[in-house]
Amino acid sequence: MPKNVPLSAAQPLSAPQIHHIARCGECDALVSVQELARGEHAECPRCHNDLQSKDRWSLKRCSIIALALLILMPFALNYPLLSVNLIGVSIDASIWGGVWKMATEGYPYSAFLIFLCAVFMPISFAILVILLQLAKLMRQQPRNLLMALDYIKPWVMFDVYLVALGVTAFKVRDYASLSFDIYLIAFLATALLTTLLFAKINPKELWNDFYPQHTKLAQISAENPPHFCVNCHYTFDRPVLDYKNIPRCPRCHQAPSRSPEISLQQTWAALLAGIVMIFPANFYPISYISMNNISTGDTLFSGVVSFVEMGSYFVAFVVFFASIFVPISKIGVMLYLLFSIHFNWQHSIKWQMRLFHIVHFVGRWSMLDLFVLALMMSLVTRGQIINFSVGPAAIYFGLSVFLTMIATTTFDSRLLWKIYDKPKSN
Ligand SMILES: [Zn+2]
Ligand SMILES: [Zn+2]
């Protein structure tokens, strides 16, 4: 059973069980971490962020799953998952087919976004896990592989694609009779294994496996406070200097921290661009369906309304939640958090952090609508009789999701804690 080992920095200096000192990446607290046994994890006593965890699978087991994923992926990506019987002709849809059709019919940028999240990132993720295991066997220190894993992980969206497949099945029922293909099993297995790998692999811990944390209490003092690297979550007593004499993290060789102004500017830039994109994403049609040469456009909102009219309340709710509620409330929450920092609002830090974690978690689910569009486009296509096509809003919608995801990853929650730590003014 996992056991929490919260320890405060006020531990006696001579306590023998202290293994190393770590700075919390979320609230900047200085925490002494014990040597952990299997299944235990150490969390920050102040913000409950996981500092270290032994509750995970070995890299070897993860790499076996990754290998299974690589074997299954060609079947999951390239072979038909669904087929419909449309006016006497059977048409099937695969992930790759959807992306290709979108790209060749005038929407290469939207197709590229889907290609990234549903094809390129999942494959790269599996390959990286296998390469890390090889590096471990060859006793290498794979700094660049670890950096790449950190970057890629949030963009692997196979689980989102799985839900998109379900929504598509509901949507297509109106136009044609639907059947599932045998390769759907390969896709389901791939989606489940990816989700499992996600839950059981922890990039932060992989860094610790290859480059253990070892800053001791004795190495730090008030004059020499420990540094913290925002890229690899490493706490260290002294940065290394590169050839230009710029301080670097000894573990990942990146600049250990950005100044608060720069990180705020990055978040603002990504968020404002995301806000600009959300307007065309909602006002232009996101899809067109043409029947007997009459073409009708659907915006995000009218798409939800048509689900309600069809009586599919659950699907209407899923689509409304993923493509309207989440993107807009995410922007609202990020604006609130940024204003809290600029205007020094001392609201409940517990709620602010909870909101931040929620937007971080749900952000990727907004890609759902774009995946549904790609699948619909490859399924419902019979020339002039019935045809489904993507609308101009798709690319704006995808960009808005991407940009707001970037805004949440560049947001530095330690700035919120800094305000919380300030003495309260009356
Ligand atoms: Zn913390
Ligand atoms: Zn680092």
GROMACS .gro file of C-alpha atoms and ligand atoms in nm:
model
  428
    1MET     CA    1   0.000   0.000   0.000
    2PRO     CA    2   0.142   0.341  -0.087
    3LYS     CA    3   0.244   0.536   0.215
    4ASN     CA    4   0.281   0.911   0.231
    5VAL     CA    5   0.603   1.030   0.377
    6PRO     CA    6   0.554   1.401   0.428
    7LEU     CA    7   0.855   1.553   0.596
    8SER     CA    8   0.911   1.914   0.669
    9ALA     CA    9   1.232   2.105   0.624
   10ALA     CA   10   1.236   2.141   1.000
   11GLN     CA   11   1.370   1.786   1.044
   12PRO     CA   12   1.674   1.774   1.270
   13LEU     CA   13   1.992   1.806   1.069
   14SER     CA   14   2.138   1.485   1.202
   15ALA     CA   15   1.832   1.270   1.122
   16PRO     CA   16   1.989   0.963   0.962
   17GLN     CA   17   1.687   0.864   0.751
   18ILE     CA   18   1.696   1.177   0.531
   19HIS     CA   19   1.803   1.081   0.186
   20HIS     CA   20   1.812   1.410   0.001
   21ILE     CA   21   1.674   1.762  -0.011
   22ALA     CA   22   1.425   1.854  -0.280
   23ARG     CA   23   1.252   2.172  -0.381
   24CYS     CA   24   0.884   2.132  -0.465
   25GLY     CA   25   0.825   2.227  -0.829
   26GLU     CA   26   0.472   2.350  -0.757
   27CYS     CA   27   0.506   2.558  -0.439
   28ASP     CA   28   0.883   2.603  -0.405
   29ALA     CA   29   0.891   2.456  -0.050
   30LEU     CA   30   1.218   2.298   0.063
   31VAL     CA   31   1.150   1.942   0.169
   32SER     CA   32   1.372   1.668   0.304
   33VAL     CA   33   1.289   1.333   0.149
   34GLN     CA   34   1.345   0.997   0.314
   35GLU     CA   35   1.478   0.688   0.146
   36LEU     CA   36   1.163   0.531   0.005
   37ALA     CA   37   1.069   0.166  -0.003
   38ARG     CA   38   0.877   0.000  -0.288
   39GLY     CA   39   0.522   0.128  -0.324
   40GLU     CA   40   0.582   0.441  -0.114
   41HIS     CA   41   0.571   0.796  -0.235
   42ALA     CA   42   0.685   1.122  -0.084
   43GLU     CA   43   0.463   1.424  -0.119
   44CYS     CA   44   0.516   1.789  -0.044
   45PRO     CA   45   0.367   1.864   0.301
   46ARG     CA   46   0.247   2.203   0.179
   47CYS     CA   47   0.082   2.143  -0.161
   48HIS     CA   48   0.070   1.759  -0.172
   49ASN     CA   49   0.258   1.751  -0.501
   50ASP     CA   50   0.432   1.415  -0.556
   51LEU     CA   51   0.802   1.469  -0.501
   52GLN     CA   52   0.916   1.114  -0.544
   53SER     CA   53   0.740   0.787  -0.599
   54LYS     CA   54   0.835   0.422  -0.594
   55ASP     CA   55   0.480   0.325  -0.682
   56ARG     CA   56   0.533   0.249  -1.049
   57TRP     CA   57   0.648  -0.017  -1.291
   58SER     CA   58   1.007  -0.085  -1.382
   59LEU     CA   59   1.135   0.056  -1.707
   60LYS     CA   60   1.176  -0.301  -1.831
   61ARG     CA   61   0.806  -0.376  -1.794
   62CYS     CA   62   0.712  -0.042  -1.951
   63SER     CA   63   0.938  -0.113  -2.247
   64ILE     CA   64   0.770  -0.451  -2.303
   65ILE     CA   65   0.434  -0.272  -2.319
   66ALA     CA   66   0.586  -0.015  -2.554
   67LEU     CA   67   0.708  -0.296  -2.780
   68ALA     CA   68   0.360  -0.450  -2.784
   69LEU     CA   69   0.226  -0.105  -2.876
   70LEU     CA   70   0.465  -0.073  -3.168
   71ILE     CA   71   0.356  -0.413  -3.299
   72LEU     CA   72  -0.014  -0.328  -3.265
   73MET     CA   73   0.006   0.025  -3.397
   74PRO     CA   74   0.025  -0.045  -3.772
   75PHE     CA   75  -0.299  -0.244  -3.739
   76ALA     CA   76  -0.465   0.017  -3.517
   77LEU     CA   77  -0.367   0.309  -3.741
   78ASN     CA   78  -0.384   0.173  -4.090
   79TYR     CA   79  -0.666  -0.081  -4.096
   80PRO     CA   80  -1.041  -0.008  -4.095
   81LEU     CA   81  -1.198   0.034  -3.752
   82LEU     CA   82  -1.555   0.104  -3.857
   83SER     CA   83  -1.743   0.058  -4.177
   84VAL     CA   84  -2.074   0.194  -4.289
   85ASN     CA   85  -2.313   0.078  -4.550
   86LEU     CA   86  -2.401   0.390  -4.737
   87ILE     CA   87  -2.654   0.358  -5.018
   88GLY     CA   88  -2.546   0.005  -5.094
   89VAL     CA   89  -2.172   0.074  -5.081
   90SER     CA   90  -1.952  -0.024  -4.790
   91ILE     CA   91  -1.703   0.242  -4.678
   92ASP     CA   92  -1.455   0.197  -4.396
   93ALA     CA   93  -1.259   0.437  -4.182
   94SER     CA   94  -0.911   0.409  -4.040
   95ILE     CA   95  -0.714   0.668  -3.845
   96TRP     CA   96  -0.461   0.710  -4.121
   97GLY     CA   97  -0.734   0.716  -4.386
   98GLY     CA   98  -0.910   1.001  -4.204
   99VAL     CA   99  -0.594   1.206  -4.175
  100TRP     CA  100  -0.504   1.145  -4.539
  101LYS     CA  101  -0.848   1.237  -4.668
  102MET     CA  102  -0.849   1.557  -4.467
  103ALA     CA  103  -0.502   1.650  -4.594
  104THR     CA  104  -0.578   1.582  -4.959
  105GLU     CA  105  -0.914   1.759  -4.958
  106GLY     CA  106  -0.784   2.101  -4.868
  107TYR     CA  107  -0.734   2.088  -4.489
  108PRO     CA  108  -0.366   2.000  -4.453
  109TYR     CA  109  -0.313   2.200  -4.132
  110SER     CA  110  -0.603   2.041  -3.944
  111ALA     CA  111  -0.486   1.703  -4.073
  112PHE     CA  112  -0.136   1.778  -3.946
  113LEU     CA  113  -0.264   1.847  -3.592
  114ILE     CA  114  -0.448   1.514  -3.590
  115PHE     CA  115  -0.146   1.337  -3.737
  116LEU     CA  116   0.070   1.476  -3.455
  117CYS     CA  117  -0.159   1.367  -3.170
  118ALA     CA  118  -0.292   1.039  -3.307
  119VAL     CA  119  -0.001   0.902  -3.510
  120PHE     CA  120   0.334   1.070  -3.461
  121MET     CA  121   0.335   1.128  -3.084
  122PRO     CA  122   0.205   0.780  -2.981
  123ILE     CA  123   0.466   0.610  -3.201
  124SER     CA  124   0.747   0.838  -3.077
  125PHE     CA  125   0.638   0.780  -2.718
  126ALA     CA  126   0.662   0.400  -2.753
  127ILE     CA  127   0.998   0.424  -2.933
  128LEU     CA  128   1.138   0.655  -2.664
  129VAL     CA  129   1.042   0.415  -2.384
  130ILE     CA  130   1.220   0.131  -2.566
  131LEU     CA  131   1.528   0.347  -2.631
  132LEU     CA  132   1.539   0.441  -2.261
  133GLN     CA  133   1.543   0.072  -2.166
  134LEU     CA  134   1.826   0.015  -2.416
  135ALA     CA  135   2.016   0.308  -2.266
  136LYS     CA  136   1.970   0.154  -1.923
  137LEU     CA  137   2.104  -0.181  -2.045
  138MET     CA  138   2.405  -0.009  -2.202
  139ARG     CA  139   2.455   0.205  -1.889
  140GLN     CA  140   2.418   0.530  -2.083
  141GLN     CA  141   2.281   0.854  -1.942
  142PRO     CA  142   2.015   0.945  -2.199
  143ARG     CA  143   1.967   1.314  -2.123
  144ASN     CA  144   1.806   1.399  -2.458
  145LEU     CA  145   1.572   1.100  -2.456
  146LEU     CA  146   1.445   1.199  -2.112
  147MET     CA  147   1.391   1.558  -2.225
  148ALA     CA  148   1.200   1.435  -2.531
  149LEU     CA  149   0.979   1.207  -2.319
  150ASP     CA  150   0.884   1.506  -2.101
  151TYR     CA  151   0.784   1.706  -2.407
  152ILE     CA  152   0.594   1.431  -2.587
  153LYS     CA  153   0.388   1.282  -2.305
  154PRO     CA  154   0.103   1.538  -2.295
  155TRP     CA  155   0.049   1.515  -2.672
  156VAL     CA  156  -0.017   1.141  -2.693
  157MET     CA  157  -0.395   1.125  -2.736
  158PHE     CA  158  -0.496   0.771  -2.810
  159ASP     CA  159  -0.746   0.763  -2.523
  160VAL     CA  160  -0.913   1.074  -2.664
  161TYR     CA  161  -0.929   0.905  -3.004
  162LEU     CA  162  -1.104   0.607  -2.847
  163VAL     CA  163  -1.385   0.830  -2.718
  164ALA     CA  164  -1.394   1.008  -3.057
  165LEU     CA  165  -1.458   0.672  -3.220
  166GLY     CA  166  -1.759   0.618  -2.994
  167VAL     CA  167  -1.898   0.964  -3.072
  168THR     CA  168  -1.849   0.905  -3.446
  169ALA     CA  169  -2.037   0.577  -3.424
  170PHE     CA  170  -2.332   0.763  -3.272
  171LYS     CA  171  -2.317   1.038  -3.530
  172VAL     CA  172  -2.298   0.807  -3.831
  173ARG     CA  173  -2.596   0.594  -3.721
  174ASP     CA  174  -2.820   0.863  -3.867
  175TYR     CA  175  -2.690   0.832  -4.217
  176ALA     CA  176  -2.607   0.467  -4.257
  177SER     CA  177  -2.593   0.125  -4.098
  178LEU     CA  178  -2.274   0.075  -3.907
  179SER     CA  179  -2.051  -0.222  -3.836
  180PHE     CA  180  -1.727  -0.260  -3.645
  181ASP     CA  181  -1.424  -0.423  -3.803
  182ILE     CA  182  -1.202  -0.687  -3.649
  183TYR     CA  183  -0.908  -0.441  -3.640
  184LEU     CA  184  -1.099  -0.242  -3.383
  185ILE     CA  185  -0.963  -0.498  -3.134
  186ALA     CA  186  -0.607  -0.391  -3.221
  187PHE     CA  187  -0.710  -0.029  -3.175
  188LEU     CA  188  -0.879  -0.097  -2.840
  189ALA     CA  189  -0.574  -0.290  -2.718
  190THR     CA  190  -0.345  -0.005  -2.830
  191ALA     CA  191  -0.559   0.257  -2.656
  192LEU     CA  192  -0.575   0.055  -2.333
  193LEU     CA  193  -0.202  -0.023  -2.332
  194THR     CA  194  -0.116   0.343  -2.399
  195THR     CA  195  -0.335   0.447  -2.107
  196LEU     CA  196  -0.171   0.183  -1.886
  197LEU     CA  197   0.177   0.294  -1.992
  198PHE     CA  198   0.075   0.651  -1.916
  199ALA     CA  199  -0.035   0.565  -1.565
  200LYS     CA  200   0.270   0.357  -1.487
  201ILE     CA  201   0.553   0.560  -1.636
  202ASN     CA  202   0.671   0.869  -1.457
  203PRO     CA  203   0.923   1.087  -1.645
  204LYS     CA  204   1.024   1.262  -1.322
  205GLU     CA  205   1.119   0.927  -1.168
  206LEU     CA  206   1.303   0.817  -1.481
  207TRP     CA  207   1.524   1.124  -1.442
  208ASN     CA  208   1.592   1.011  -1.085
  209ASP     CA  209   1.677   0.658  -1.203
  210PHE     CA  210   1.943   0.778  -1.442
  211TYR     CA  211   2.062   1.079  -1.243
  212PRO     CA  212   1.976   1.030  -0.873
  213GLN     CA  213   1.903   1.329  -0.651
  214HIS     CA  214   2.173   1.368  -0.391
  215THR     CA  215   2.175   1.723  -0.253
  216LYS     CA  216   2.223   1.685   0.124
  217LEU     CA  217   2.121   1.924   0.398
  218ALA     CA  218   2.485   1.986   0.485
  219GLN     CA  219   2.550   2.124   0.135
  220ILE     CA  220   2.301   2.405   0.168
  221SER     CA  221   2.280   2.708   0.389
  222ALA     CA  222   2.105   3.043   0.398
  223GLU     CA  223   2.387   3.189   0.185
  224ASN     CA  224   2.377   2.900  -0.058
  225PRO     CA  225   2.009   2.809  -0.109
  226PRO     CA  226   1.949   2.509  -0.332
  227HIS     CA  227   1.866   2.569  -0.697
  228PHE     CA  228   1.578   2.404  -0.875
  229CYS     CA  229   1.556   2.311  -1.242
  230VAL     CA  230   1.210   2.363  -1.391
  231ASN     CA  231   1.288   2.134  -1.685
  232CYS     CA  232   1.391   1.814  -1.506
  233HIS     CA  233   1.279   1.890  -1.147
  234TYR     CA  234   1.628   1.855  -1.007
  235THR     CA  235   1.738   2.018  -0.683
  236PHE     CA  236   2.108   2.096  -0.674
  237ASP     CA  237   2.351   2.301  -0.471
  238ARG     CA  238   2.562   2.446  -0.750
  239PRO     CA  239   2.484   2.504  -1.121
  240VAL     CA  240   2.745   2.418  -1.382
  241LEU     CA  241   2.872   2.692  -1.612
  242ASP     CA  242   2.870   2.646  -1.987
  243TYR     CA  243   3.137   2.785  -2.221
  244LYS     CA  244   2.969   3.127  -2.215
  245ASN     CA  245   2.967   3.121  -1.832
  246ILE     CA  246   2.588   3.090  -1.822
  247PRO     CA  247   2.463   2.878  -1.529
  248ARG     CA  248   2.308   2.547  -1.635
  249CYS     CA  249   2.136   2.258  -1.459
  250PRO     CA  250   2.396   1.986  -1.396
  251ARG     CA  251   2.144   1.718  -1.494
  252CYS     CA  252   1.970   1.836  -1.815
  253HIS     CA  253   2.212   2.117  -1.913
  254GLN     CA  254   1.923   2.360  -1.971
  255ALA     CA  255   1.890   2.701  -1.809
  256PRO     CA  256   1.752   2.599  -1.466
  257SER     CA  257   1.482   2.862  -1.437
  258ARG     CA  258   1.316   3.141  -1.627
  259SER     CA  259   1.255   3.471  -1.461
  260PRO     CA  260   0.893   3.513  -1.343
  261GLU     CA  261   0.841   3.793  -1.597
  262ILE     CA  262   0.945   3.572  -1.889
  263SER     CA  263   0.736   3.275  -1.781
  264LEU     CA  264   0.434   3.503  -1.734
  265GLN     CA  265   0.489   3.654  -2.077
  266GLN     CA  266   0.504   3.310  -2.235
  267THR     CA  267   0.179   3.208  -2.067
  268TRP     CA  268   0.009   3.533  -2.167
  269ALA     CA  269   0.128   3.507  -2.527
  270ALA     CA  270   0.001   3.151  -2.571
  271LEU     CA  271  -0.325   3.224  -2.390
  272LEU     CA  272  -0.405   3.544  -2.582
  273ALA     CA  273  -0.338   3.370  -2.913
  274GLY     CA  274  -0.568   3.088  -2.795
  275ILE     CA  275  -0.841   3.341  -2.709
  276VAL     CA  276  -0.815   3.501  -3.053
  277MET     CA  277  -0.855   3.158  -3.215
  278ILE     CA  278  -1.161   3.063  -3.012
  279PHE     CA  279  -1.379   3.323  -3.191
  280PRO     CA  280  -1.347   3.194  -3.548
  281ALA     CA  281  -1.356   2.840  -3.403
  282ASN     CA  282  -1.706   2.905  -3.269
  283PHE     CA  283  -1.851   3.131  -3.537
  284TYR     CA  284  -1.742   2.957  -3.859
  285PRO     CA  285  -1.891   2.620  -3.952
  286ILE     CA  286  -1.677   2.332  -3.830
  287SER     CA  287  -1.833   2.080  -4.066
  288TYR     CA  288  -2.047   2.063  -4.379
  289ILE     CA  289  -2.280   1.788  -4.475
  290SER     CA  290  -2.416   1.787  -4.825
  291MET     CA  291  -2.709   1.573  -4.926
  292ASN     CA  292  -2.841   1.574  -5.283
  293ASN     CA  293  -2.626   1.876  -5.365
  294ILE     CA  294  -2.762   2.082  -5.074
  295SER     CA  295  -2.483   2.171  -4.836
  296THR     CA  296  -2.549   2.270  -4.473
  297GLY     CA  297  -2.283   2.396  -4.234
  298ASP     CA  298  -2.269   2.314  -3.865
  299THR     CA  299  -2.093   2.526  -3.604
  300LEU     CA  300  -1.969   2.371  -3.279
  301PHE     CA  301  -2.286   2.479  -3.103
  302SER     CA  302  -2.534   2.376  -3.370
  303GLY     CA  303  -2.363   2.035  -3.378
  304VAL     CA  304  -2.448   1.989  -3.009
  305VAL     CA  305  -2.805   2.109  -3.069
  306SER     CA  306  -2.851   1.852  -3.347
  307PHE     CA  307  -2.743   1.575  -3.106
  308VAL     CA  308  -3.004   1.697  -2.858
  309GLU     CA  309  -3.269   1.702  -3.130
  310MET     CA  310  -3.176   1.346  -3.221
  311GLY     CA  311  -3.227   1.248  -2.858
  312SER     CA  312  -2.862   1.147  -2.801
  313TYR     CA  313  -2.832   1.346  -2.479
  314PHE     CA  314  -2.521   1.171  -2.355
  315VAL     CA  315  -2.324   1.230  -2.678
  316ALA     CA  316  -2.452   1.587  -2.684
  317PHE     CA  317  -2.316   1.629  -2.333
  318VAL     CA  318  -1.975   1.476  -2.420
  319VAL     CA  319  -1.935   1.695  -2.729
  320PHE     CA  320  -2.058   2.008  -2.551
  321PHE     CA  321  -1.825   1.941  -2.260
  322ALA     CA  322  -1.516   1.866  -2.471
  323SER     CA  323  -1.552   2.127  -2.744
  324ILE     CA  324  -1.736   2.421  -2.586
  325PHE     CA  325  -1.733   2.406  -2.208
  326VAL     CA  326  -1.372   2.291  -2.155
  327PRO     CA  327  -1.197   2.533  -2.397
  328ILE     CA  328  -1.390   2.837  -2.275
  329SER     CA  329  -1.373   2.760  -1.902
  330LYS     CA  330  -1.004   2.674  -1.940
  331ILE     CA  331  -0.939   3.022  -2.076
  332GLY     CA  332  -1.147   3.170  -1.791
  333VAL     CA  333  -0.949   2.982  -1.527
  334MET     CA  334  -0.612   3.072  -1.679
  335LEU     CA  335  -0.713   3.439  -1.697
  336TYR     CA  336  -0.821   3.426  -1.333
  337LEU     CA  337  -0.489   3.268  -1.224
  338LEU     CA  338  -0.285   3.520  -1.424
  339PHE     CA  339  -0.483   3.814  -1.283
  340SER     CA  340  -0.437   3.668  -0.933
  341ILE     CA  341  -0.062   3.696  -0.986
  342HIS     CA  342  -0.070   4.044  -1.139
  343PHE     CA  343  -0.306   4.193  -0.881
  344ASN     CA  344  -0.179   3.993  -0.581
  345TRP     CA  345  -0.518   3.838  -0.505
  346GLN     CA  346  -0.480   3.628  -0.193
  347HIS     CA  347  -0.761   3.382  -0.256
  348SER     CA  348  -0.770   3.023  -0.137
  349ILE     CA  349  -0.449   2.869  -0.268
  350LYS     CA  350  -0.602   2.524  -0.232
  351TRP     CA  351  -0.875   2.615  -0.483
  352GLN     CA  352  -0.639   2.794  -0.716
  353MET     CA  353  -0.414   2.488  -0.733
  354ARG     CA  354  -0.715   2.259  -0.776
  355LEU     CA  355  -0.842   2.469  -1.068
  356PHE     CA  356  -0.496   2.469  -1.224
  357HIS     CA  357  -0.468   2.090  -1.199
  358ILE     CA  358  -0.814   2.046  -1.351
  359VAL     CA  359  -0.741   2.264  -1.658
  360HIS     CA  360  -0.408   2.090  -1.699
  361PHE     CA  361  -0.577   1.750  -1.697
  362VAL     CA  362  -0.881   1.818  -1.917
  363GLY     CA  363  -0.710   2.033  -2.181
  364ARG     CA  364  -0.620   1.752  -2.419
  365TRP     CA  365  -0.976   1.616  -2.426
  366SER     CA  366  -1.081   1.912  -2.640
  367MET     CA  367  -0.909   1.751  -2.940
  368LEU     CA  368  -1.201   1.508  -2.944
  369ASP     CA  369  -1.405   1.708  -3.191
  370LEU     CA  370  -1.124   1.725  -3.444
  371PHE     CA  371  -1.077   1.347  -3.431
  372VAL     CA  372  -1.450   1.295  -3.481
  373LEU     CA  373  -1.434   1.520  -3.789
  374ALA     CA  374  -1.150   1.321  -3.944
  375LEU     CA  375  -1.335   0.992  -3.891
  376MET     CA  376  -1.663   1.133  -4.022
  377MET     CA  377  -1.489   1.267  -4.328
  378SER     CA  378  -1.353   0.928  -4.424
  379LEU     CA  379  -1.679   0.747  -4.348
  380VAL     CA  380  -1.953   0.962  -4.495
  381THR     CA  381  -1.852   1.012  -4.852
  382ARG     CA  382  -2.059   0.924  -5.153
  383GLY     CA  383  -1.981   1.197  -5.401
  384GLN     CA  384  -2.286   1.405  -5.479
  385ILE     CA  385  -2.543   1.196  -5.293
  386ILE     CA  386  -2.406   1.246  -4.943
  387ASN     CA  387  -2.079   1.397  -4.840
  388PHE     CA  388  -1.923   1.515  -4.518
  389SER     CA  389  -1.654   1.777  -4.514
  390VAL     CA  390  -1.455   1.974  -4.261
  391GLY     CA  391  -1.527   2.347  -4.225
  392PRO     CA  392  -1.290   2.642  -4.184
  393ALA     CA  393  -1.339   2.649  -3.804
  394ALA     CA  394  -1.150   2.319  -3.758
  395ILE     CA  395  -0.800   2.462  -3.783
  396TYR     CA  396  -0.883   2.755  -3.551
  397PHE     CA  397  -1.033   2.515  -3.302
  398GLY     CA  398  -0.729   2.286  -3.310
  399LEU     CA  399  -0.489   2.578  -3.275
  400SER     CA  400  -0.688   2.717  -2.983
  401VAL     CA  401  -0.664   2.380  -2.804
  402PHE     CA  402  -0.290   2.359  -2.873
  403LEU     CA  403  -0.218   2.715  -2.763
  404THR     CA  404  -0.414   2.690  -2.438
  405MET     CA  405  -0.235   2.361  -2.362
  406ILE     CA  406   0.096   2.543  -2.410
  407ALA     CA  407  -0.029   2.822  -2.180
  408THR     CA  408  -0.099   2.572  -1.899
  409THR     CA  409   0.239   2.400  -1.939
  410THR     CA  410   0.431   2.729  -1.926
  411PHE     CA  411   0.235   2.858  -1.626
  412ASP     CA  412   0.454   2.865  -1.315
  413SER     CA  413   0.236   2.783  -1.011
  414ARG     CA  414   0.516   2.889  -0.775
  415LEU     CA  415   0.419   3.250  -0.852
  416LEU     CA  416   0.077   3.185  -0.692
  417TRP     CA  417   0.247   3.046  -0.382
  418LYS     CA  418   0.472   3.350  -0.365
  419ILE     CA  419   0.162   3.567  -0.324
  420TYR     CA  420   0.021   3.326  -0.069
  421ASP     CA  421   0.346   3.349   0.128
  422LYS     CA  422   0.334   3.729   0.141
  423PRO     CA  423   0.212   3.865   0.476
  424LYS     CA  424  -0.158   3.940   0.446
  425SER     CA  425  -0.232   4.312   0.419
  426ASN     CA  426  -0.554   4.446   0.565
  427ZN      ZN  427   0.478   2.179  -0.271
  428ZN      ZN  428   1.751   2.023  -1.524
   0.00000   0.00000   0.00000
